[in-house]
mmCIF file of C-alpha atoms in Angstrom:
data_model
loop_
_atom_site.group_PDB
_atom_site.id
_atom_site.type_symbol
_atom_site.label_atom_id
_atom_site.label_comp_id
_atom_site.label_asym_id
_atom_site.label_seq_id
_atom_site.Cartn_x
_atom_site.Cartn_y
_atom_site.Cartn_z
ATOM 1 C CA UNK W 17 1.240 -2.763 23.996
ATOM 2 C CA UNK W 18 0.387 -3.513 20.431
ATOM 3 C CA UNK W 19 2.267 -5.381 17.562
ATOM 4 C CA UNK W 20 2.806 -4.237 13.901
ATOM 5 C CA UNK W 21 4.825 -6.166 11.333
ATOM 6 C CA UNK W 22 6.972 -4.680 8.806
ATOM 7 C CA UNK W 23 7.519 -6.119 5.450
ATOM 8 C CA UNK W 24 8.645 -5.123 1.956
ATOM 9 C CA UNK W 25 6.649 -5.474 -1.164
ATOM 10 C CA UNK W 26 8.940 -8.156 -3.108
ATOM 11 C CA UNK W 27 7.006 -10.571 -5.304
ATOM 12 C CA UNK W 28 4.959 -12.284 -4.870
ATOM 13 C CA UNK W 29 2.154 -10.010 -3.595
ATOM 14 C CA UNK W 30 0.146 -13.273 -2.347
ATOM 15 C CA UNK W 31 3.125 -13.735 0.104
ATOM 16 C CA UNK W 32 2.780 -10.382 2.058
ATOM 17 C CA UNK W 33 -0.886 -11.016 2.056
ATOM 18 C CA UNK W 34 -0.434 -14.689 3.325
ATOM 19 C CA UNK W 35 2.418 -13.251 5.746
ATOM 20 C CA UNK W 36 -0.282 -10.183 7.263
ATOM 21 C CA UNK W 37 -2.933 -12.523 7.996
ATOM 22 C CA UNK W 38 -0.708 -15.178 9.617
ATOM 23 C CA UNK W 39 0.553 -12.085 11.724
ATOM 24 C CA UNK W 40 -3.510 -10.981 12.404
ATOM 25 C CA UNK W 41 -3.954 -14.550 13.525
ATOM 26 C CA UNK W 42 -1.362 -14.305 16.034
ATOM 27 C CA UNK W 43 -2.521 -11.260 17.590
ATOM 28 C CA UNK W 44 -0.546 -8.564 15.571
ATOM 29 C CA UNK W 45 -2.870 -5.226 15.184
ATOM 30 C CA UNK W 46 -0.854 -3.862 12.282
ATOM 31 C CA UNK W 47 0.334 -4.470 8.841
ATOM 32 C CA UNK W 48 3.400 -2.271 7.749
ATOM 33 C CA UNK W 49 5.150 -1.866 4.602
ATOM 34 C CA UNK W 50 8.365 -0.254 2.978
ATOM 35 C CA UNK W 51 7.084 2.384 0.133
ATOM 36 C CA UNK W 52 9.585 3.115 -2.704
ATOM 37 C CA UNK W 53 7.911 2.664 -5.823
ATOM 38 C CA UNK W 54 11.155 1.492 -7.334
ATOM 39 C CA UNK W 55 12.699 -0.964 -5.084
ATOM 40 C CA UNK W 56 9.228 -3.175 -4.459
ATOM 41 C CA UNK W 57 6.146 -3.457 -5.536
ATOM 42 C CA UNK W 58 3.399 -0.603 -5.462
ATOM 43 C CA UNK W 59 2.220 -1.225 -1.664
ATOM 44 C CA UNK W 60 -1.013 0.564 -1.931
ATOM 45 C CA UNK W 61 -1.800 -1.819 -4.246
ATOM 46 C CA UNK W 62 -1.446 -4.549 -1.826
ATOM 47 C CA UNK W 63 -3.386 -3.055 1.128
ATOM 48 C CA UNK W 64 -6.044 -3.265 -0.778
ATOM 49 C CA UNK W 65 -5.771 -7.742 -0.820
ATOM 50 C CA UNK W 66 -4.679 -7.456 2.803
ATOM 51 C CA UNK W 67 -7.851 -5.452 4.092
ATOM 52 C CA UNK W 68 -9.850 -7.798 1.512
ATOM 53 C CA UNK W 69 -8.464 -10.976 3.748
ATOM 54 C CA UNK W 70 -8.278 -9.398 7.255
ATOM 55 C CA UNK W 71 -10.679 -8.870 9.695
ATOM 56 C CA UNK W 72 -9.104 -6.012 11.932
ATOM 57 C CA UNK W 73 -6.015 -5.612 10.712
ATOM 58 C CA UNK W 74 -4.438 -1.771 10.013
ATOM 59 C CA UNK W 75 -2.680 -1.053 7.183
ATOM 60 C CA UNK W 76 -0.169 1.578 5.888
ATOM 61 C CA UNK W 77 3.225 2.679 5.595
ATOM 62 C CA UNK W 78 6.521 2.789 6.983
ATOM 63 C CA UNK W 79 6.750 5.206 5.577
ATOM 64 C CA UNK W 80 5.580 7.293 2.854
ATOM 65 C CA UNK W 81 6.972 10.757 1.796
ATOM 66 C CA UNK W 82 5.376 13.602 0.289
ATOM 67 C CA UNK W 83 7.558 13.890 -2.982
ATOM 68 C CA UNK W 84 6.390 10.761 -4.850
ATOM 69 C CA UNK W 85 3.018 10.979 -4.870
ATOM 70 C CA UNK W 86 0.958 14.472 -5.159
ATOM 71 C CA UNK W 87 -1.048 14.911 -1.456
ATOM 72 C CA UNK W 88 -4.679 14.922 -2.913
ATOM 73 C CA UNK W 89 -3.775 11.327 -4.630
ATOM 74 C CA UNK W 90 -2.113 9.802 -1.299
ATOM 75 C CA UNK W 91 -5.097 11.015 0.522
ATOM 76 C CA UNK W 92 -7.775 9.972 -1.775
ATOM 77 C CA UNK W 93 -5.950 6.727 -2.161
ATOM 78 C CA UNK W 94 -5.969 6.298 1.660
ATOM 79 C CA UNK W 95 -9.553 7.419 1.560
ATOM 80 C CA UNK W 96 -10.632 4.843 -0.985
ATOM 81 C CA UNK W 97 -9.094 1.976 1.260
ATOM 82 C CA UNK W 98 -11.430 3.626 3.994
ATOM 83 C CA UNK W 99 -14.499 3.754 2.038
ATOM 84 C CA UNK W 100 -14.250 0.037 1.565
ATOM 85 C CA UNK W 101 -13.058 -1.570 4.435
ATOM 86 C CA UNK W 102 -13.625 0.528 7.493
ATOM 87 C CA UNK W 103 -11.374 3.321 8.593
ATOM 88 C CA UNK W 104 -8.472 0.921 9.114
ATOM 89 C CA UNK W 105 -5.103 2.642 7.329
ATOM 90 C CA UNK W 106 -2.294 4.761 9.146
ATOM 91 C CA UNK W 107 -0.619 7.568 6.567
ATOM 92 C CA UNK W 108 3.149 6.557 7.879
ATOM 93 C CA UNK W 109 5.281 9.432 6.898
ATOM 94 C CA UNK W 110 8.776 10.867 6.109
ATOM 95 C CA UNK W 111 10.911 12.887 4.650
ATOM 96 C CA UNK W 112 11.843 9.992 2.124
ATOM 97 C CA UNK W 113 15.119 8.021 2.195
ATOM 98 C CA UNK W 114 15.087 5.185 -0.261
ATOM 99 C CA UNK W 115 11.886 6.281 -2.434
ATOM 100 C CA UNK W 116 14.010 9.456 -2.744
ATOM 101 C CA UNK W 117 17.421 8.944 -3.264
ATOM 102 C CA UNK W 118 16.893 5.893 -5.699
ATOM 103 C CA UNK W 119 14.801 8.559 -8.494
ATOM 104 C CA UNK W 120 17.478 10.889 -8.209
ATOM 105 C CA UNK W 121 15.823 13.543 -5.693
ATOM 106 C CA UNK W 122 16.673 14.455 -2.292
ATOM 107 C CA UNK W 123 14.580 13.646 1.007
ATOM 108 C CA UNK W 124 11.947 16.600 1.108
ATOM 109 C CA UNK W 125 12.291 19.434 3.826
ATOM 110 C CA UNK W 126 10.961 19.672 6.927
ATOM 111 C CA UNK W 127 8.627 22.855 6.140
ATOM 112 C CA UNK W 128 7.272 20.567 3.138
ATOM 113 C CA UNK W 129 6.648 17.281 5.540
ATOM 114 C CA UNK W 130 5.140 19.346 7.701
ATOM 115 C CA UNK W 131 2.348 21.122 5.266
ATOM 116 C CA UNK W 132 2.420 17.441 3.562
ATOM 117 C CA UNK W 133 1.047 15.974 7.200
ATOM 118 C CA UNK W 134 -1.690 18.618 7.700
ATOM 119 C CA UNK W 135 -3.111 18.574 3.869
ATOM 120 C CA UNK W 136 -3.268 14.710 3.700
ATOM 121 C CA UNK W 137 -5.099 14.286 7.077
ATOM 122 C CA UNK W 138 -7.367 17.057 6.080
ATOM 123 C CA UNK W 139 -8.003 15.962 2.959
ATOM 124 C CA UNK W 140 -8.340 12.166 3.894
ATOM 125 C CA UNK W 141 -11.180 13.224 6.660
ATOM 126 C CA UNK W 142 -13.279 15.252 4.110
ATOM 127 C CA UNK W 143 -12.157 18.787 4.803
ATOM 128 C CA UNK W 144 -10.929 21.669 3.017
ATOM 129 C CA UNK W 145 -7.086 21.896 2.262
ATOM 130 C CA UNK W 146 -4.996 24.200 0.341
ATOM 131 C CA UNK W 147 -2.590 22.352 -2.453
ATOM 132 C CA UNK W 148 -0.454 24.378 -4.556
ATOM 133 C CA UNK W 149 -1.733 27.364 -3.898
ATOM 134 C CA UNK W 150 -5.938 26.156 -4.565
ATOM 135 C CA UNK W 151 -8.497 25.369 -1.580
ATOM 136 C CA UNK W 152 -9.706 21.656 -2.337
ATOM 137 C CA UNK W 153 -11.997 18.801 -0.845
ATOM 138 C CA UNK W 154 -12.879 15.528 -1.551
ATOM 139 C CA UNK W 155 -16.483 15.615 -1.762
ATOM 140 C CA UNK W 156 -17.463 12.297 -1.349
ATOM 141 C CA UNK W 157 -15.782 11.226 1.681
ATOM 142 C CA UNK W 158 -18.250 10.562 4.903
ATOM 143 C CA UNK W 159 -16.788 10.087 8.742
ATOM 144 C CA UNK W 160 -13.093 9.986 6.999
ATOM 145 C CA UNK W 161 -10.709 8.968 9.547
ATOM 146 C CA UNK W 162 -6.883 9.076 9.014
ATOM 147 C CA UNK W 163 -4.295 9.392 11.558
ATOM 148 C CA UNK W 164 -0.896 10.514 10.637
ATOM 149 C CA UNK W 165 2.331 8.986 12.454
ATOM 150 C CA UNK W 166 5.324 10.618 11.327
ATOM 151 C CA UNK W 167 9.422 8.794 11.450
ATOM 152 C CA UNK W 168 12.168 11.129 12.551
ATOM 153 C CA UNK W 169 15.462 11.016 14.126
ATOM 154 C CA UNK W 170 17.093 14.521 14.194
ATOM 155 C CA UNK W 171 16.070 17.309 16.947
ATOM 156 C CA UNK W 172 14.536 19.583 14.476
ATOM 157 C CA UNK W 173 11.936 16.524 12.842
ATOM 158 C CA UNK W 174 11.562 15.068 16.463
ATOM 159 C CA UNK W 175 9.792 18.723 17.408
ATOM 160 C CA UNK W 176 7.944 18.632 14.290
ATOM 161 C CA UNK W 177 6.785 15.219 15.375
ATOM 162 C CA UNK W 178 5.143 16.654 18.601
ATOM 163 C CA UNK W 179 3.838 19.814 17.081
ATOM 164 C CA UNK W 180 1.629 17.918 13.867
ATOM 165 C CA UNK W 181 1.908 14.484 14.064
ATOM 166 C CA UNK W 182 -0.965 11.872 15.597
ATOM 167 C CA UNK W 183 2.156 9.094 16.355
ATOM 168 C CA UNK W 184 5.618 9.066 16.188
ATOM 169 C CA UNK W 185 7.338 6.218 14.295
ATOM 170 C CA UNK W 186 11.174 5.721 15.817
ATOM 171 C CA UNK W 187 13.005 3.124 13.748
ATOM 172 C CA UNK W 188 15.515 1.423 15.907
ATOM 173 C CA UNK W 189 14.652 -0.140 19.287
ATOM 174 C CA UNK W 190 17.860 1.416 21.409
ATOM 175 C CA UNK W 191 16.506 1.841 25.040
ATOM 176 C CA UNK W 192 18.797 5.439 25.633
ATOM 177 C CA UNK W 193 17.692 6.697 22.365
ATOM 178 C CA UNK W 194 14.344 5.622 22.587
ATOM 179 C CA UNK W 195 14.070 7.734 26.184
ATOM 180 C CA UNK W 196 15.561 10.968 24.590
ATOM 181 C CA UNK W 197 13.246 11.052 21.381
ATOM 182 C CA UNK W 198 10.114 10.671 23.172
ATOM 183 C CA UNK W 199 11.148 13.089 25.701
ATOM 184 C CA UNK W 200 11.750 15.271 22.870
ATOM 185 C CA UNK W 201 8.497 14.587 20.905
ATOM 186 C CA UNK W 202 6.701 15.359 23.765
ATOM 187 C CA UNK W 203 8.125 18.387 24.931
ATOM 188 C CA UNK W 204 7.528 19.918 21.861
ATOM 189 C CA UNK W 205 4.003 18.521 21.707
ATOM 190 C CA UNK W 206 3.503 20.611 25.092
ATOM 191 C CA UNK W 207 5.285 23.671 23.787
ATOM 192 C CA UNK W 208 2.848 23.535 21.125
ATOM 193 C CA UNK W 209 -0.317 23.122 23.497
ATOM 194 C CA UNK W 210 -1.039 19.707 22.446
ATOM 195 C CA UNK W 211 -1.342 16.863 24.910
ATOM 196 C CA UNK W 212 1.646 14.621 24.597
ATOM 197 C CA UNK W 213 -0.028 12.007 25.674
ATOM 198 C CA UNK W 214 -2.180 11.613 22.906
ATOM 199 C CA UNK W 215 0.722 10.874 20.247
ATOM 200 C CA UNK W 216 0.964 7.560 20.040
ATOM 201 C CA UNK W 217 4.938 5.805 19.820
ATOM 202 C CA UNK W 218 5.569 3.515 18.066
ATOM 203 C CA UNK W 219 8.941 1.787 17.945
ATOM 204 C CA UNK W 220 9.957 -0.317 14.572
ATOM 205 C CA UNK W 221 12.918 -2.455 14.597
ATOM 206 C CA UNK W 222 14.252 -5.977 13.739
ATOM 207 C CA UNK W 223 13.319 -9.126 15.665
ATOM 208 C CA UNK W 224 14.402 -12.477 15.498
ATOM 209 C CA UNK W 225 13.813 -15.334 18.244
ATOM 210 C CA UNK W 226 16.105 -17.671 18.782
ATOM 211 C CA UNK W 227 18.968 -19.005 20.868
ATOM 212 C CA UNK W 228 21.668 -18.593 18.049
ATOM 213 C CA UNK W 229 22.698 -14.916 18.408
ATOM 214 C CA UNK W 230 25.617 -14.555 16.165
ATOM 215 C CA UNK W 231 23.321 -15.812 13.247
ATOM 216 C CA UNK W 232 20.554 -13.510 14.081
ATOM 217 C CA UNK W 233 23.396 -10.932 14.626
ATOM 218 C CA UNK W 234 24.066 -11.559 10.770
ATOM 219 C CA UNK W 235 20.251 -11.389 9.337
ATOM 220 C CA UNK W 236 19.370 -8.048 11.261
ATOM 221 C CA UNK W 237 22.725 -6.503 10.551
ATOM 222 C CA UNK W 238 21.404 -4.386 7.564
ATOM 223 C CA UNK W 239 19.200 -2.542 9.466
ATOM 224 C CA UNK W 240 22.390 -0.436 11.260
ATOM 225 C CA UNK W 241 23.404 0.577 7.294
ATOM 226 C CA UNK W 242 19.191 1.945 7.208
ATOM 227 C CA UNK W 243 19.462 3.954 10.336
ATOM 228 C CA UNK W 244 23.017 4.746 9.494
ATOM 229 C CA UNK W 245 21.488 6.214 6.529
ATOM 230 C CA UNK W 246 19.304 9.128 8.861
ATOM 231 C CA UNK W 247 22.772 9.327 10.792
ATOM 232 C CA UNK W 248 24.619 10.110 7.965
ATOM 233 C CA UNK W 249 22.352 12.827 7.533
ATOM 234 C CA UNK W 250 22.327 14.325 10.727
ATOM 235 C CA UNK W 251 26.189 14.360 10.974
ATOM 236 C CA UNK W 252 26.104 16.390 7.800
ATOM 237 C CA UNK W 253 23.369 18.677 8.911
ATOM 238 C CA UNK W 254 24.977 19.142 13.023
ATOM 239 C CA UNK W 255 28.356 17.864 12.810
ATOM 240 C CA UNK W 256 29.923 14.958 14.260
ATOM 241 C CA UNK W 257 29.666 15.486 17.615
ATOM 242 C CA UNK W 258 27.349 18.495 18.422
ATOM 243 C CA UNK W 259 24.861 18.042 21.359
ATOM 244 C CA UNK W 260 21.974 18.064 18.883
ATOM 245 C CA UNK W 261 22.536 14.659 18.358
ATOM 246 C CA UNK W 262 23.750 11.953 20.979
ATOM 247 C CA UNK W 263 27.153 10.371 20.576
ATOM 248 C CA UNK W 264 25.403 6.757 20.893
ATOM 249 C CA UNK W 265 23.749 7.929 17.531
ATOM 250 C CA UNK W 266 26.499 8.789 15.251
ATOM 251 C CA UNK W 267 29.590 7.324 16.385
ATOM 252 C CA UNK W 268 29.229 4.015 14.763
ATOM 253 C CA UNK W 269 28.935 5.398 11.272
ATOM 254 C CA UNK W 270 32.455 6.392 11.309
ATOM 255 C CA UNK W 271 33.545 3.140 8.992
ATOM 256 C CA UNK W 272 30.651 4.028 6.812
ATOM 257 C CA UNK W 273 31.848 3.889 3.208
ATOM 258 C CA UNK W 274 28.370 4.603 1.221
ATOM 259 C CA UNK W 275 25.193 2.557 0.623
ATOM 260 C CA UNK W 276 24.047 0.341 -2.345
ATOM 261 C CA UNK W 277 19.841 1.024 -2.133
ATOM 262 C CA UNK W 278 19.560 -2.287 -4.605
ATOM 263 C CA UNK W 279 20.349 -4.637 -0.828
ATOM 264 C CA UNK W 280 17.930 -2.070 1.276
ATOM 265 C CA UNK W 281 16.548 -3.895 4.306
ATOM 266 C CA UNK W 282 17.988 -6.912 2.940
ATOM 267 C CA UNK W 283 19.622 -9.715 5.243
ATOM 268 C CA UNK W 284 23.317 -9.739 3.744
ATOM 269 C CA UNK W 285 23.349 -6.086 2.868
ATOM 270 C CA UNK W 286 27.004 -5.823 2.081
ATOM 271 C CA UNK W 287 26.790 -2.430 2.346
ATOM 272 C CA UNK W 288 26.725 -2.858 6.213
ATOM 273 C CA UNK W 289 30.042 -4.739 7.513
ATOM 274 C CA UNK W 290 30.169 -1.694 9.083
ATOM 275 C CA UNK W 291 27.658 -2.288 11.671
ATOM 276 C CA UNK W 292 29.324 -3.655 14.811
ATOM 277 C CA UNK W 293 27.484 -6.448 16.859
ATOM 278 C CA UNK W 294 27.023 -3.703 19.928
ATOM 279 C CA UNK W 295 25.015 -1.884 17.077
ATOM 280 C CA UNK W 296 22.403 -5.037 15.867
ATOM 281 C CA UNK W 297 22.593 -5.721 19.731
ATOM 282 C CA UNK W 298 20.891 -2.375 20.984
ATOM 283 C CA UNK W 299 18.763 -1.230 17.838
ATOM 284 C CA UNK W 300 17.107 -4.711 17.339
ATOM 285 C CA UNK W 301 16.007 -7.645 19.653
ATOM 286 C CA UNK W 302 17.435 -10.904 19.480
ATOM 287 C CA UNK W 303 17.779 -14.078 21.757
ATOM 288 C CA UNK W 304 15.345 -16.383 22.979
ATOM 289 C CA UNK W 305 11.752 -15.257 23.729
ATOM 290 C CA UNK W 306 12.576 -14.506 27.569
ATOM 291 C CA UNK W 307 14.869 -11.318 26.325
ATOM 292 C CA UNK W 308 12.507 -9.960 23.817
ATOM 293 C CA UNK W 309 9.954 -9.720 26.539
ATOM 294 C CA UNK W 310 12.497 -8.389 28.922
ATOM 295 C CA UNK W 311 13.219 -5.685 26.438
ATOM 296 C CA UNK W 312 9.723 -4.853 24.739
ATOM 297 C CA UNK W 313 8.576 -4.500 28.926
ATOM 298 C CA UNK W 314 11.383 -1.485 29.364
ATOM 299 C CA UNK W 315 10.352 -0.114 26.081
ATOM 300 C CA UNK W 316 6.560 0.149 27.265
ATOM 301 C CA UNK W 317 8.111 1.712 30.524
ATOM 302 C CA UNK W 318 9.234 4.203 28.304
ATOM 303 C CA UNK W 319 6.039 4.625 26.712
ATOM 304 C CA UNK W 320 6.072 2.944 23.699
ATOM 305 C CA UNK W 321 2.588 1.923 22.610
ATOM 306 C CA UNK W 322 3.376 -0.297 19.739
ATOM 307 C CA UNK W 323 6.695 -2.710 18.665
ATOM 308 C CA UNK W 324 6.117 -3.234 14.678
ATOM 309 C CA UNK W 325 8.838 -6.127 13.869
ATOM 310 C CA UNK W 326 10.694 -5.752 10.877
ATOM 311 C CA UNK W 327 10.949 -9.299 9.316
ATOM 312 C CA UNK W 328 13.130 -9.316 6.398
ATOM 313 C CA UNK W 329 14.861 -11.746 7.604
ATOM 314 C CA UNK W 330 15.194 -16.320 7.202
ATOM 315 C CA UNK W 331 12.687 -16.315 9.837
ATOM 316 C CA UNK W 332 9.608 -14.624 8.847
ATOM 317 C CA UNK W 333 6.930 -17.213 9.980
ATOM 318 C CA UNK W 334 8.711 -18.315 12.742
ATOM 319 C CA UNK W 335 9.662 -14.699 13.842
ATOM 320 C CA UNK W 336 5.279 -14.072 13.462
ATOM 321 C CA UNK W 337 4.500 -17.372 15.423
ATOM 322 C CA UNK W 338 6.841 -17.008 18.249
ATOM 323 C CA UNK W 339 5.698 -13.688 19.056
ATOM 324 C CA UNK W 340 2.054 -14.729 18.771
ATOM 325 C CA UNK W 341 2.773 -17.756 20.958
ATOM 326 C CA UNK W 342 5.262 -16.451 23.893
ATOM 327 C CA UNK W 343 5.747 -13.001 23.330
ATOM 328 C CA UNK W 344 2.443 -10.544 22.779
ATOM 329 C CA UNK W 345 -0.033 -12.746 24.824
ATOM 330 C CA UNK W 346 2.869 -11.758 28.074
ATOM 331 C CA UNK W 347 2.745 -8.028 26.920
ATOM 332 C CA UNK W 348 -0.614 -7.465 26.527
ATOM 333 C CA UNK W 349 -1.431 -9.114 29.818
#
């Protein structure tokens, strides 16, 4: 199993750097951050220092969208990074939540993540793509490489998933939820004559290691209001109970009484006193080293190929050194 970590772009830059190579030290394989050009700081920006001070380290996000940037500039951006430090980036990719919704649009459609997907790979590995109606290629791009992972919840983005996408990105770390979206980005990777097996999953939620749960309870908390976000969504889109979408999903959002994006992924959101304990319990993973690995270890039995810890959180170096020192070194064994 590999390890990514997760972190938003708040000032200072120097700190995400400093926090990506303590993370590459202690055996983490990627570097993940938010994108919403409003909220943080401009991320790609920032890759840029952290593949400068890195040896092996991936970069990209979690996630981009195709609505804030145009697709030739997100994949000549990603090429650029390339070009300079060895085809080390991952295009993470959405429909767009916060980067969205805080500028006044709405999340883009599923028809336009899925063109968005094919153009920027294309594009980022030298070949011909269609934008906006014109054939185009980068010409000076040589052995591109650029996978794509895409983040979805909802039946109809978990089979676009399997039929485009090089890796699936599922934000919350729920072991019954986890089982019925890979099925279900796998079954339509088959449908589509691809080989499942070659999509790699990647599961991205909140970690914090220690013995006082109800604390850690508190500082991962916000992370139920994020997903509750998606939920919110699907409710609206399938109704509140249909058998598109699992109970375990969207029952919880009930007490949901709206979302203030200025505390996104924020310890102390207060937008999320809605989020009960059973919630933080099953999306994230808490408690003392021993039940981390108990989890992560049923996750990869699922067929997870990569954890990526979101650390926005009081713990951030302790969170990276715990897992370099009694967590990854037992799952990659």
């Amino acid at each position: 199993m590999d390890f990514g970590l997760v972190l938003q772009t708040d000032p200072p830059a120097s700190q995400v750097v400093s926090l990506m190579r303590r993370a590459e030290r202690n055996g983490f394989r990627y570097g993940w951050t938010f994108d919403s050009a409003v909220l943080w700081q401009e991320p790609f920006t920032i890759y840029s220092q952290i593949l400068e001070h890195t040896q092996k380290l991936h970069v990209g996000p979690m996630v981009t969208n195709p609505g804030t940037r145009t697709w030739e500039v997100t994949a000549s951006t990603f090429a650029t990074l390339n070009d300079m430090f060895g085809n080390r980036t991952v295009c993470g990719i959405g429909r767009g939540d916060s980067a969205m919704r805080v500028a006044g649009r709405k999340p883009n459609t599923l028809a336009r993540l899925g063109e968005a997907i094919d153009v920027i790979r294309d594009l980022a590995e030298g070949r011909e793509a269609v934008v906006d109606g014109n054939p185009i290629r980068i010409p000076w791009i040589r052995d591109g490489k650029l996978p794509v992972w895409m983040a979805a919840y909802g039946p109809k983005a978990l089979a676009l998933a399997g039929q485009k996408a090089d890796g699936f990105i599922l934000q919350l770390a729920d072991l019954y939820l986890t089982e019925w979206m890979v099925k279900s980005v796998r079954q339509a990777a088959v449908e589509a004559g691809r080989d499942p097996d070659a999509i790699t999953i990647c599961v991205a939620a909140p970690a914090y290691v220690g013995e006082d749960l109800e604390h850690a309870r508190d500082q991962c908390r916000w992370f139920g209001g994020m997903v509750g976000n998606h939920v919110a969504d699907l409710v609206g889109r399938y109704g509140e109970h249909s058998s598109m979408v699992p109970d375990e999903l969207t029952e919880y959002i009930k007490a949901r009484e709206g979302y203030d994006y200025s505390h996104h992924g924020r310890a102390g959101n207060p937008s999320t006193d809605f989020v009960p304990d059973e919630i933080v319990d099953r999306f994230c993973l808490l408690g003392p080293a021993e039940a981390h690995i108990e989890k992560l270890r049923a996750l990869r039995d699922l067929g997870v190929d990569q954890f990526a810890v979101y650390d926005m959180h009081d713990a951030k170096e302790a969170t990276i050194d715990a897992y370099g020192q009694d967590i990854i070194p037992v799952l990659r064994d």
